[in-house]
Short mmCIF file of C-alpha atoms and ligand atoms in Angstrom, two decimals:
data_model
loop_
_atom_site.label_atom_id
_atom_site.label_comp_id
_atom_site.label_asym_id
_atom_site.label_seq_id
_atom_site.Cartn_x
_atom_site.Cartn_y
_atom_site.Cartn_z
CA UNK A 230 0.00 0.00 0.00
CA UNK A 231 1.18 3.66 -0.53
CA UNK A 232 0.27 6.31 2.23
CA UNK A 233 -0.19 10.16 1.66
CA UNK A 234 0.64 12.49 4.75
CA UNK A 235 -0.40 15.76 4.34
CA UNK A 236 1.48 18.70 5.75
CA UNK A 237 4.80 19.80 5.40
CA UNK A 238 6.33 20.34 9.71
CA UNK A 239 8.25 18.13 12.31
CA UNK A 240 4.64 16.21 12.83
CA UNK A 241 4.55 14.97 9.44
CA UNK A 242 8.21 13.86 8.86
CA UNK A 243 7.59 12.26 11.93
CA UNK A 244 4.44 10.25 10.58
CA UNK A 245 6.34 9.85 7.25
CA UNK A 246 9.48 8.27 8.67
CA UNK A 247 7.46 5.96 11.11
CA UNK A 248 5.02 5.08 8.50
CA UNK A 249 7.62 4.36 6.29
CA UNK A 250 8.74 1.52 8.45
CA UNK A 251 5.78 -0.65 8.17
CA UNK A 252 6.05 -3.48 6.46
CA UNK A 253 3.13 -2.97 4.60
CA UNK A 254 3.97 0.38 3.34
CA UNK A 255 5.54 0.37 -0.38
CA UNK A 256 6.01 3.85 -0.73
CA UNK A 257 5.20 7.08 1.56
CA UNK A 258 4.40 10.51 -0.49
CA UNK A 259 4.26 13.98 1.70
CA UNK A 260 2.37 16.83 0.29
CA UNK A 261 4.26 19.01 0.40
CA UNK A 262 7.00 17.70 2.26
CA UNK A 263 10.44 19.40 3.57
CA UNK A 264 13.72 18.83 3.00
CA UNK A 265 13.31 15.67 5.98
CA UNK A 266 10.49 14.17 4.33
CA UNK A 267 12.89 14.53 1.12
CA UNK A 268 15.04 11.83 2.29
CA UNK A 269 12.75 9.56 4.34
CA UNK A 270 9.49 9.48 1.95
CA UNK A 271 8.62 11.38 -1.49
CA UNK A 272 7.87 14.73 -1.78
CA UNK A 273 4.84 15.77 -3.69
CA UNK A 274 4.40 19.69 -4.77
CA UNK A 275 0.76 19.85 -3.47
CA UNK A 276 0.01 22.70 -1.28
CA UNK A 277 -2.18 21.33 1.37
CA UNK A 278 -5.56 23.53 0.63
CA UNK A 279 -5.58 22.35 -2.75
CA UNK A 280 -7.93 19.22 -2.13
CA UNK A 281 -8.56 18.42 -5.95
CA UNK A 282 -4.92 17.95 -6.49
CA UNK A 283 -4.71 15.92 -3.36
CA UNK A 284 -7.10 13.31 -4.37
CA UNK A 285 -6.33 13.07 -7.75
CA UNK A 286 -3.35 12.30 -7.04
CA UNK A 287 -4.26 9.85 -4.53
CA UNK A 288 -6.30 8.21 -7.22
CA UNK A 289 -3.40 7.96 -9.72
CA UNK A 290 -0.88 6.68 -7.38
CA UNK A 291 -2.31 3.82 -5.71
CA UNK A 292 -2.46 5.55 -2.05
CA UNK A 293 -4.81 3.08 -0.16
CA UNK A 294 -4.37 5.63 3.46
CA UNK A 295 -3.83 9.59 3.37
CA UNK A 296 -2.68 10.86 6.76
CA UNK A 297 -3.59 14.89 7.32
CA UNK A 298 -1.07 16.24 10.24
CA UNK A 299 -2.61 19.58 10.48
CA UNK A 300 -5.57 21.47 11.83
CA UNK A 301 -6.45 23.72 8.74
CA UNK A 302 -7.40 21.40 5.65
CA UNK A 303 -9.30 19.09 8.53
CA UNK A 304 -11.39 22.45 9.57
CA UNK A 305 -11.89 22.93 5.99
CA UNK A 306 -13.47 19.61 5.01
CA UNK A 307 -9.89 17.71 3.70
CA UNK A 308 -11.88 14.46 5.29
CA UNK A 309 -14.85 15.03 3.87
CA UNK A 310 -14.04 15.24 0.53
CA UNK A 311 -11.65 12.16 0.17
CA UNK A 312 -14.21 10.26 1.95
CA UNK A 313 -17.15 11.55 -1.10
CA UNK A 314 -14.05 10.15 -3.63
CA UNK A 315 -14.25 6.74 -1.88
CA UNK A 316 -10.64 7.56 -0.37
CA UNK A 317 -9.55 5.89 2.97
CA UNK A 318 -8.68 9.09 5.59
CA UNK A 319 -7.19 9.54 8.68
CA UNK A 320 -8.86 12.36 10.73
CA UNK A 321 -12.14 14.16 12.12
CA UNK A 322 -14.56 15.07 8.89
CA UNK A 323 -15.18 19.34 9.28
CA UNK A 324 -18.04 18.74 11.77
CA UNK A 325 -15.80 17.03 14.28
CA UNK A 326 -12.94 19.45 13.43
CA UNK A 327 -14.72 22.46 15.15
CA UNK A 328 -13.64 20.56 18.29
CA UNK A 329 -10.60 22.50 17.15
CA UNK A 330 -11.91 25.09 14.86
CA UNK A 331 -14.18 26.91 17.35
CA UNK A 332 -13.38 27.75 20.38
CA UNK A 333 -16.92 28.46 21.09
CA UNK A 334 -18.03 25.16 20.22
CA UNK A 335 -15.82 23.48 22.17
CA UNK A 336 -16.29 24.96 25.49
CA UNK A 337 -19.95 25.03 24.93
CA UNK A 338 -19.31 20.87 24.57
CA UNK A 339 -17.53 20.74 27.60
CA UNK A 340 -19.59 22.31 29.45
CA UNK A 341 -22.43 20.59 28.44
CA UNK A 342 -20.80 17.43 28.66
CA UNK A 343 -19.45 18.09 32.39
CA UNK A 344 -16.03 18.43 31.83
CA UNK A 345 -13.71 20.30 33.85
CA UNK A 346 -12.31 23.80 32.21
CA UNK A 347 -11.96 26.98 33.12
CA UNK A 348 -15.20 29.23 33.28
CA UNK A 349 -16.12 31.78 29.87
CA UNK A 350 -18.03 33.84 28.76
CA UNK A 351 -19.05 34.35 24.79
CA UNK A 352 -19.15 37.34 22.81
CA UNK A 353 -19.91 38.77 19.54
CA UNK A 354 -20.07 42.15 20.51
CA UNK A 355 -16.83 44.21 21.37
CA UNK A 356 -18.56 46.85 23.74
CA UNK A 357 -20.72 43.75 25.16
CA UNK A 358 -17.34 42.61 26.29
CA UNK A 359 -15.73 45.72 26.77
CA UNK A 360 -18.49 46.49 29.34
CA UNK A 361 -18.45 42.83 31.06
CA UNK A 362 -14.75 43.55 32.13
CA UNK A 363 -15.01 47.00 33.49
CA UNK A 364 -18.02 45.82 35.35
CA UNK A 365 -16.66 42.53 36.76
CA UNK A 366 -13.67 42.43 39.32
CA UNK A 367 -9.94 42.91 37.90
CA UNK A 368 -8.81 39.29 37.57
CA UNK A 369 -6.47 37.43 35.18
CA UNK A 370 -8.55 36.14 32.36
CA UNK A 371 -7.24 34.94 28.58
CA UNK A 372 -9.25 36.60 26.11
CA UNK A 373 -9.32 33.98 22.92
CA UNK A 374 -10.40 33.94 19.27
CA UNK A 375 -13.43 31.65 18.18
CA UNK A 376 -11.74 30.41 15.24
CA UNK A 377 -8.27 29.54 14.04
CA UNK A 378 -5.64 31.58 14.03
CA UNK A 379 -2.36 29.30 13.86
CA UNK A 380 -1.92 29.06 17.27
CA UNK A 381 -1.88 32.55 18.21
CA UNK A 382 -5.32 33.95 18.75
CA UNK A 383 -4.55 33.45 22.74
CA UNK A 384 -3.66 36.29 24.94
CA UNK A 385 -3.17 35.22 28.29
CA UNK A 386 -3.71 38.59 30.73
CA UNK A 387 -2.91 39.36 34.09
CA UNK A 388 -5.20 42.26 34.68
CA UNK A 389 -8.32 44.13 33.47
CA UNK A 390 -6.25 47.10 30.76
CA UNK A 391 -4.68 43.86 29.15
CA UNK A 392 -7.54 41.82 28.54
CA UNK A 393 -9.19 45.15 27.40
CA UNK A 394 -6.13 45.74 25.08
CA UNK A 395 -6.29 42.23 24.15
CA UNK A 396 -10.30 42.68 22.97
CA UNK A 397 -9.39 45.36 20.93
CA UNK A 398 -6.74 43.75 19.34
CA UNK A 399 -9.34 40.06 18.43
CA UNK A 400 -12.26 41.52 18.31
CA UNK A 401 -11.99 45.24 16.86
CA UNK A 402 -9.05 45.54 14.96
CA UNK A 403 -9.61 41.61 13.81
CA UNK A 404 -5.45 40.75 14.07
CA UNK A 405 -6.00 37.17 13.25
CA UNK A 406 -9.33 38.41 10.75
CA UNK A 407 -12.15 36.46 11.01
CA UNK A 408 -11.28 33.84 13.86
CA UNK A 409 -12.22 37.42 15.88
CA UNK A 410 -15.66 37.71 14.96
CA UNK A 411 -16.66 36.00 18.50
CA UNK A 412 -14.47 35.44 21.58
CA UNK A 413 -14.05 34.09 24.61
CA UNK A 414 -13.34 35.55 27.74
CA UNK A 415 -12.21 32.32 30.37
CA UNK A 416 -10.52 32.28 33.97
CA UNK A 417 -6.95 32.17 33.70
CA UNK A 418 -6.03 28.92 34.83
CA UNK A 419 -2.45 28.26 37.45
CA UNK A 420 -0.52 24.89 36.71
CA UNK A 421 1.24 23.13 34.76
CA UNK A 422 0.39 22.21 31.13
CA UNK A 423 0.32 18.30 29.59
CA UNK A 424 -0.89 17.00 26.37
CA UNK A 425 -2.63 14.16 26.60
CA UNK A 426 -3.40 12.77 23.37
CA UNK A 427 -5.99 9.78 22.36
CA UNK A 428 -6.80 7.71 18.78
CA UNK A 429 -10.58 7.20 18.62
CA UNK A 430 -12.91 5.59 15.86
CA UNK A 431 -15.46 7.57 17.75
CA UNK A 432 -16.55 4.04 20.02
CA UNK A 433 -13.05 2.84 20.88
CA UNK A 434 -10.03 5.45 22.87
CA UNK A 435 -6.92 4.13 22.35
CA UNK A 436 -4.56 6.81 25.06
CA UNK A 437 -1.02 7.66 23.91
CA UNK A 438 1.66 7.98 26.52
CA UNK A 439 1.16 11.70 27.93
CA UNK A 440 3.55 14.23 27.02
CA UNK A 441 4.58 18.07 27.79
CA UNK A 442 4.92 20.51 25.22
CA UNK A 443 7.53 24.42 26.07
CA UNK A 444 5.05 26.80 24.46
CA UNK A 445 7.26 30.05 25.74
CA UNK A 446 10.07 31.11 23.41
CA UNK A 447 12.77 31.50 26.08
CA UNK A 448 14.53 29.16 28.91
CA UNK A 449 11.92 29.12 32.34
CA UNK A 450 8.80 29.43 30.57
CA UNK A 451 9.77 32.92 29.22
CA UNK A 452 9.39 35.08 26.46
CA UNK A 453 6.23 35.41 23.87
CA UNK A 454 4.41 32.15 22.87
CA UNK A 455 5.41 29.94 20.10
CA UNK A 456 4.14 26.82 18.48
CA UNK A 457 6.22 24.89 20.51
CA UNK A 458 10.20 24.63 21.58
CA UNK A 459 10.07 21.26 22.60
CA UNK A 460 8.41 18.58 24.56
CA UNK A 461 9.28 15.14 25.87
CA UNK A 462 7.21 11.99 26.60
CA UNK A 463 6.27 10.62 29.41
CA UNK A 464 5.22 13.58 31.39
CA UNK A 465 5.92 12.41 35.05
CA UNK A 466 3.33 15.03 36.34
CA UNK A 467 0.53 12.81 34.71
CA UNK A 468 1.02 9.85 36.41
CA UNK A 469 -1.10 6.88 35.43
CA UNK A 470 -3.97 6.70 37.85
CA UNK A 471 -3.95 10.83 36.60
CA UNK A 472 -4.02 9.91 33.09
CA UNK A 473 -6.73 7.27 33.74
CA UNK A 474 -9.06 10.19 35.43
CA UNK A 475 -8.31 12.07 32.27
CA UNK A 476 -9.78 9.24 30.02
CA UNK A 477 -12.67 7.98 31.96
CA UNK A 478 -13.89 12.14 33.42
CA UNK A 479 -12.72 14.22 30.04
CA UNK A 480 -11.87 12.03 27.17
CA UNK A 481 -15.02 9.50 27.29
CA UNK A 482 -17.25 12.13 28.20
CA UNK A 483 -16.25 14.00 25.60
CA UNK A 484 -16.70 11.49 22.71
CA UNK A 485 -19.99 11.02 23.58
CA UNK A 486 -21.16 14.27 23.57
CA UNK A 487 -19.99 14.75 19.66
CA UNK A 488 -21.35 11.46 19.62
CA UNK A 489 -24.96 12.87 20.72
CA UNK A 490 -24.13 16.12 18.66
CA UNK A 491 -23.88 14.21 15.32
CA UNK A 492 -20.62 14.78 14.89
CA UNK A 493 -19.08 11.65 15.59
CA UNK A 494 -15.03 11.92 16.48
CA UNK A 495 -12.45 9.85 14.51
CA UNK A 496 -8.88 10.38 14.84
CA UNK A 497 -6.24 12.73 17.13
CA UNK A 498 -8.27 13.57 20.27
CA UNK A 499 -5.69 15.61 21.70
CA UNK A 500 -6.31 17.79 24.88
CA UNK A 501 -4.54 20.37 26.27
CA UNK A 502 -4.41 20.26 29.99
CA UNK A 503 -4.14 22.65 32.58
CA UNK A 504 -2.60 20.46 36.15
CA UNK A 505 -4.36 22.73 38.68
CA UNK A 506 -4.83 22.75 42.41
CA UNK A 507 -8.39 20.85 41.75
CA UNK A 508 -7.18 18.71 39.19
CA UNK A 509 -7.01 18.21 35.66
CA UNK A 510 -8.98 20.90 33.67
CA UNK A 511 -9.16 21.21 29.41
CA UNK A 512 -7.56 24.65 28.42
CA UNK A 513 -8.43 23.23 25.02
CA UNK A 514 -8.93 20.43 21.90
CA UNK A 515 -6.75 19.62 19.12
CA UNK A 516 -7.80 17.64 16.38
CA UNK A 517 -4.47 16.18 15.16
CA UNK A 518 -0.90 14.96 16.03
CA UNK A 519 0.56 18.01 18.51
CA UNK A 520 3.66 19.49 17.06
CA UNK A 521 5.99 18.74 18.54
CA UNK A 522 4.74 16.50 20.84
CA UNK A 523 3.70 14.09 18.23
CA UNK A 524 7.95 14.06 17.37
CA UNK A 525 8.74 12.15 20.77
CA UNK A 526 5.60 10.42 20.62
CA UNK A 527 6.03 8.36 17.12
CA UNK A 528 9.89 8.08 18.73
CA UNK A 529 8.95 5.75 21.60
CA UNK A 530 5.99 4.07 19.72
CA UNK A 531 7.00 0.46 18.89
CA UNK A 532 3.78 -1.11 17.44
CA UNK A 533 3.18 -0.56 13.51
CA UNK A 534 1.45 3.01 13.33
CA UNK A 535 -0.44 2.21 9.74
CA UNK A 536 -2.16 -0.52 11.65
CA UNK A 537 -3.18 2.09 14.53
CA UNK A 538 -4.13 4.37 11.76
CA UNK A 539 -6.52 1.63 9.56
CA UNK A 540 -8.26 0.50 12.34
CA UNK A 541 -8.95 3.81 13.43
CA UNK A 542 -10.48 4.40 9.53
CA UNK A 543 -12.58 0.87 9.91
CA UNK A 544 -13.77 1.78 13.12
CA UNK A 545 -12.18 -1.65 14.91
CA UNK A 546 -10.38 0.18 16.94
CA UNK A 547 -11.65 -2.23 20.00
CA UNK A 548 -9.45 -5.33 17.72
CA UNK A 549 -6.26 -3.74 18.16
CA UNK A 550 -3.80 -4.84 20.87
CA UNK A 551 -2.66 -2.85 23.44
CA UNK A 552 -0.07 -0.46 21.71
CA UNK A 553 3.80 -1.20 22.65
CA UNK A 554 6.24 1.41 23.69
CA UNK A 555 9.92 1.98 23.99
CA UNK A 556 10.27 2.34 28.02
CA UNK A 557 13.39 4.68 27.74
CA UNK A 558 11.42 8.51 27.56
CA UNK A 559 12.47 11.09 24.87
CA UNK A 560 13.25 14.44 24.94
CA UNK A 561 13.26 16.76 21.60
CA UNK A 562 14.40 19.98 21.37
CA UNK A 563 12.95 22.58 18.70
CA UNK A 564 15.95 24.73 16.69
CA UNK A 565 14.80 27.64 15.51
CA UNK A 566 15.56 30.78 13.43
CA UNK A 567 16.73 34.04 14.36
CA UNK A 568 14.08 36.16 14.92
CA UNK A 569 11.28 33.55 15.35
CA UNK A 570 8.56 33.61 16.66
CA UNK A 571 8.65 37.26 14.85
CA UNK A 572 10.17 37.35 11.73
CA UNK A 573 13.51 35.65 10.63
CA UNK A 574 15.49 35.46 7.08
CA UNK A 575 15.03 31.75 5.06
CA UNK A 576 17.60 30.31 3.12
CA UNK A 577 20.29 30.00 5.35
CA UNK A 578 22.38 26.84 5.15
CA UNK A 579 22.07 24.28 7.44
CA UNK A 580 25.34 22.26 8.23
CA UNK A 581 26.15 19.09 10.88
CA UNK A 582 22.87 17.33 9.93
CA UNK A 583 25.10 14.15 8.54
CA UNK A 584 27.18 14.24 11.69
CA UNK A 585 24.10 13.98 13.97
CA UNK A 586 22.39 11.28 11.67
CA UNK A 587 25.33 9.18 12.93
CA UNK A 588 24.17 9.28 16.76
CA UNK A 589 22.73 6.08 18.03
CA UNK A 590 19.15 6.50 19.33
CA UNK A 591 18.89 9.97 17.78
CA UNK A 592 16.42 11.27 14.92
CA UNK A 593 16.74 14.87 13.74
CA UNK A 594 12.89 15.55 12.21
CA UNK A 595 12.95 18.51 10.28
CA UNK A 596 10.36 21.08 10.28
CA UNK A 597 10.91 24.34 8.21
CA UNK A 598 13.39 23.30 5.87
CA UNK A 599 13.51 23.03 2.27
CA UNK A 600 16.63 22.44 -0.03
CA UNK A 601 18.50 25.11 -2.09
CA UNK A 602 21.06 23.87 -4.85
CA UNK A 603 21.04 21.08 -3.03
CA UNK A 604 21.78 22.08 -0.08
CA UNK A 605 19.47 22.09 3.25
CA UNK A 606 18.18 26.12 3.60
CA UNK A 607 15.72 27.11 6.73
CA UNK A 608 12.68 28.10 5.01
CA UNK A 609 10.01 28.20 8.94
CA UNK A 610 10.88 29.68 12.15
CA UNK A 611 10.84 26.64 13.73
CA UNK A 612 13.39 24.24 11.61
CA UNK A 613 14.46 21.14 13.35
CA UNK A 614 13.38 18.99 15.70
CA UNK A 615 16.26 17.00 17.37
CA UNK A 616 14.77 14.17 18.75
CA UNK A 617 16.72 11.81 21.67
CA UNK A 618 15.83 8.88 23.52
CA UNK A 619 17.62 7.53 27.10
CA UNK A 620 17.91 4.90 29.69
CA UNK A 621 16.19 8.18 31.89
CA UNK A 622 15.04 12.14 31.24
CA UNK A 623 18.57 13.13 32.07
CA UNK A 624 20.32 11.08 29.30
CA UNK A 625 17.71 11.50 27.09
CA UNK A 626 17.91 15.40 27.30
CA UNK A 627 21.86 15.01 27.09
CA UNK A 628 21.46 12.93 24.42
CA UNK A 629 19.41 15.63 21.89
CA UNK A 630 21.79 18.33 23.16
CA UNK A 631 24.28 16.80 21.77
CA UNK A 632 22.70 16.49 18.83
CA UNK A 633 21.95 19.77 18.74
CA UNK A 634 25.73 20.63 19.14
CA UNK A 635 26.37 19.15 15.95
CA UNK A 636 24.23 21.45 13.81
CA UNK A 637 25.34 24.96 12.83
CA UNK A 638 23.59 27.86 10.60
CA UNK A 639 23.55 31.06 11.05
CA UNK A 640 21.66 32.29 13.88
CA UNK A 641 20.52 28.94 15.02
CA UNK A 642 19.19 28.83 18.13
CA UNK A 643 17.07 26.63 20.91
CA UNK A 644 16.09 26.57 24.50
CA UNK A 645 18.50 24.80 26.97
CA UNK A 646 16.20 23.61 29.49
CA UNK A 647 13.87 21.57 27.44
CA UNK A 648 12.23 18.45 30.07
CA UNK A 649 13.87 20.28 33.12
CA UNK A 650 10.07 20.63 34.44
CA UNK A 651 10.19 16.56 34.65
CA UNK A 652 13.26 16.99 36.52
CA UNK A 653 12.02 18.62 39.40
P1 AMP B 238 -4.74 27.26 23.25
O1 AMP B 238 -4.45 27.71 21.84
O2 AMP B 238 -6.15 27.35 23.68
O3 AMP B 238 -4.01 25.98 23.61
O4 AMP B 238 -3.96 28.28 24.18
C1 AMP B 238 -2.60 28.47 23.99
C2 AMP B 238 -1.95 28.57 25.33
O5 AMP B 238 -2.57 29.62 26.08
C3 AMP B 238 -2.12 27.35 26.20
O6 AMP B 238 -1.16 26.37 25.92
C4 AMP B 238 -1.93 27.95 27.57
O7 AMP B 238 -0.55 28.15 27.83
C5 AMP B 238 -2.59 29.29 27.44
N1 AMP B 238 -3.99 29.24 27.93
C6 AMP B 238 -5.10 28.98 27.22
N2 AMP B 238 -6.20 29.01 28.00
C7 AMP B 238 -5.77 29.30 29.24
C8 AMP B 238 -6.41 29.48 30.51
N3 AMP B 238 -7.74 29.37 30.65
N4 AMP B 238 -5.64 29.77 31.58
C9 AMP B 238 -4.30 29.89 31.44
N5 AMP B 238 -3.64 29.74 30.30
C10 AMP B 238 -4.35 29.45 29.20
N1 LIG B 239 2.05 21.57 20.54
C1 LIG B 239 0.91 22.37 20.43
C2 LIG B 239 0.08 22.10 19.27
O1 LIG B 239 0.35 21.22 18.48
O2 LIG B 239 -0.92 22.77 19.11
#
């Protein structure tokens, strides 16, 4: 069988080169690919919004599973429409997507469904929500877009002129466009953050191992927010009889209630988790693979992912054995650009990438990269994602550092205290 994976980051060269290992997998395309997926699959020059291409092409090359890492085409119906061509899919269909694609949506499930998250309040109206803060007391709340906004329609503020700056900015000057037409305005929440991520064929959950993503740009949780400078898997803080309460009181519950909405959930359940004093509590739903989380995730997975991935598209999930893991946790560290997560200058060479490939128990996933001449250019603010395994945390982080030590371009640069929190 040939597989297509759709997307073109660390998530997908991570599906691509893990994939690309099963034995039932002839030959694994990437639309569009980077210069990883280059090496490890076949790059196809399909942007991943044009759906058309994407299936024909899946027709005319024999791909019997197409894989679709991120959030956009699924919002936009990428399921949907392979699924009308008689194509076999991996992911939510646009209905279930808005798990992801509204924010709205997706606390109005929760709360319906009686899961734990922070408390909100809706709005469509700027003064309506203008007026709510000025009237309410001055605490931190995190004023959000509805819809999506790559990861950055989230301002977290600490006191009433922030979240009215941060209102302004959403919902009145529109900053990430339309995903500001409604917003949220939700109690900040204190704790630490873990991913716990799930494969459903909307009857069966089948829990990952949970991991912990660095949002902040800078070492100690500093700096302005990013898609992600690391993570590493297992998170210690979710401990198993944690994770369990997070799969029978938030996981379960929700499945059911797209279940009862009609929008029945296949694929990445992943949630985004907010430890706090009282517990677990959803800060919010992805529909897909977390990036990077999904890097050290595929790293330590030892059963045959394609076979995950069918049953989850035949809905017999509940066949599958128990998935089998690598014991020995991982640790990968995002390098990024100069600049990022503002702007940054592409095309710089990338050098050291053959030295690291020669580390035992190492994988260097690349993310925004692309080649030039031949060469391997930065072409994404986030570029590589050095990926380590280790007998504990400790080697494993020592491990990707040195890794990281090995690669050299201009302005290259990462945070040093990726997995510390597991540390302490
Ligand atoms: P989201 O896109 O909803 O995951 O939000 C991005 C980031 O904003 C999260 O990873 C958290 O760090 C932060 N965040 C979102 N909601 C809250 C909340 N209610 N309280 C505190 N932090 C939050
Ligand atoms: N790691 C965060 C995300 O994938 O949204």
């Amino acid at each position: 069988m040939n597989v297509l994976i759709v997307g073109s980051g660390g998530r997908e060269h991570a599906l691509a080169w893990k994939i690309a290992q099963s034995p039932r997998v002839e030959r694994v395309f990437v639309a569009p690919g980077n210069a990883g997926t280059a090496a490890d699959a076949e790059n196809v020059d399909i942007s991943t919004d044009d759906f058309p291409a994407l299936i024909k092409f899946a027709q005319e090359n024999e791909v019997g599973l197409t894989v679709v890492g991120p959030e956009a085409p699924l919002a936009a119906g990428i399921v949907d429409v392979f699924q009308d061509a008689g194509l076999r899919v991996f992911g939510p269909n646009a209905a279930a997507a808005e798990l992801e694609g509204s924010k709205v949506f997706c606390k109005d499930l929760l709360r319906d469904a009686d899961v734990a998250s922070g408390e909100y309040q809706t709005f469509e109206d700027v003064d309506e929500a203008v007026m709510f803060l000025e009237e309410r007391e001055d605490v931190p709340v995190v004023v959000k877009a509805d819809g999506l906004a790559a990861g950055k329609g989230v301002i977290v503020c600490s006191c009433r002129d922030e979240a009215l700056a941060a209102v302004e900015k959403i919902a009145r000057q529109k900053a990430y466009g339309d995903a500001g037409n409604r917003i949220l305005i939700e109690e900040r929440l204190d704790g630490q953050e873990a991913s716990v991520l799930a494969i459903t064929d909307g009857q069966t959950l089948v829990m990952l191992q949970p991991a912990q993503d660095h949002k902040p740009a800078y070492d100690g949780d500093t700096g302005p927010n990013t898609g992600g400078m690391g993570a590493y898997c297992p998170a210690p803080l979710m401990d198993d009889e944690m994770l369990h309460w997070v799969e029978e009181k938030v996981l379960v519950p929700t499945i059911h209630a797209m279940k009862r909405a009609r929008r029945p959930f296949s694929g990445v359940l992943y949630a985004g988790l907010m430890i706090t004093n009282q517990g677990p509590k959803v800060l919010e739903y992805n529909v897909r693979f977390g990036d990077p989380e999904c890097q050290p995730l595929l790293f330590r997975l030892k059963t045959d992912l394609v076979d995950v991935l069918e049953a989850t598209v035949d809905g017999r999930l509940d066949q599958l054995d128990p998935l089998e893991w690598d014991p020995r946790p991982s640790v990968c560290v995002v390098m990024a650009s100069e600049g990022y997560p503002n702007s940054y200058e592409k095309g710089r060479p990338i050098r050291g990438l053959d030295e690291a490939a020669k580390l035992a128990d190492t994988k260097v996933f690349h993310a925004g990269t692309g080649l030039l001449n031949g060469q391997v250019v930065n072409t994404g603010g986030r570029v590589l994602n050095v990926t380590a395994m280790g007998d504990n945390i400790a080697r494993a982080k020592l491990a990707a550092y040195t890794a990281v030590k090995c690669i050299r371009w201009d302005g290259a640069w990462c945070r040093k205290d990726i997995s510390d929190k597991a540390l302490f």
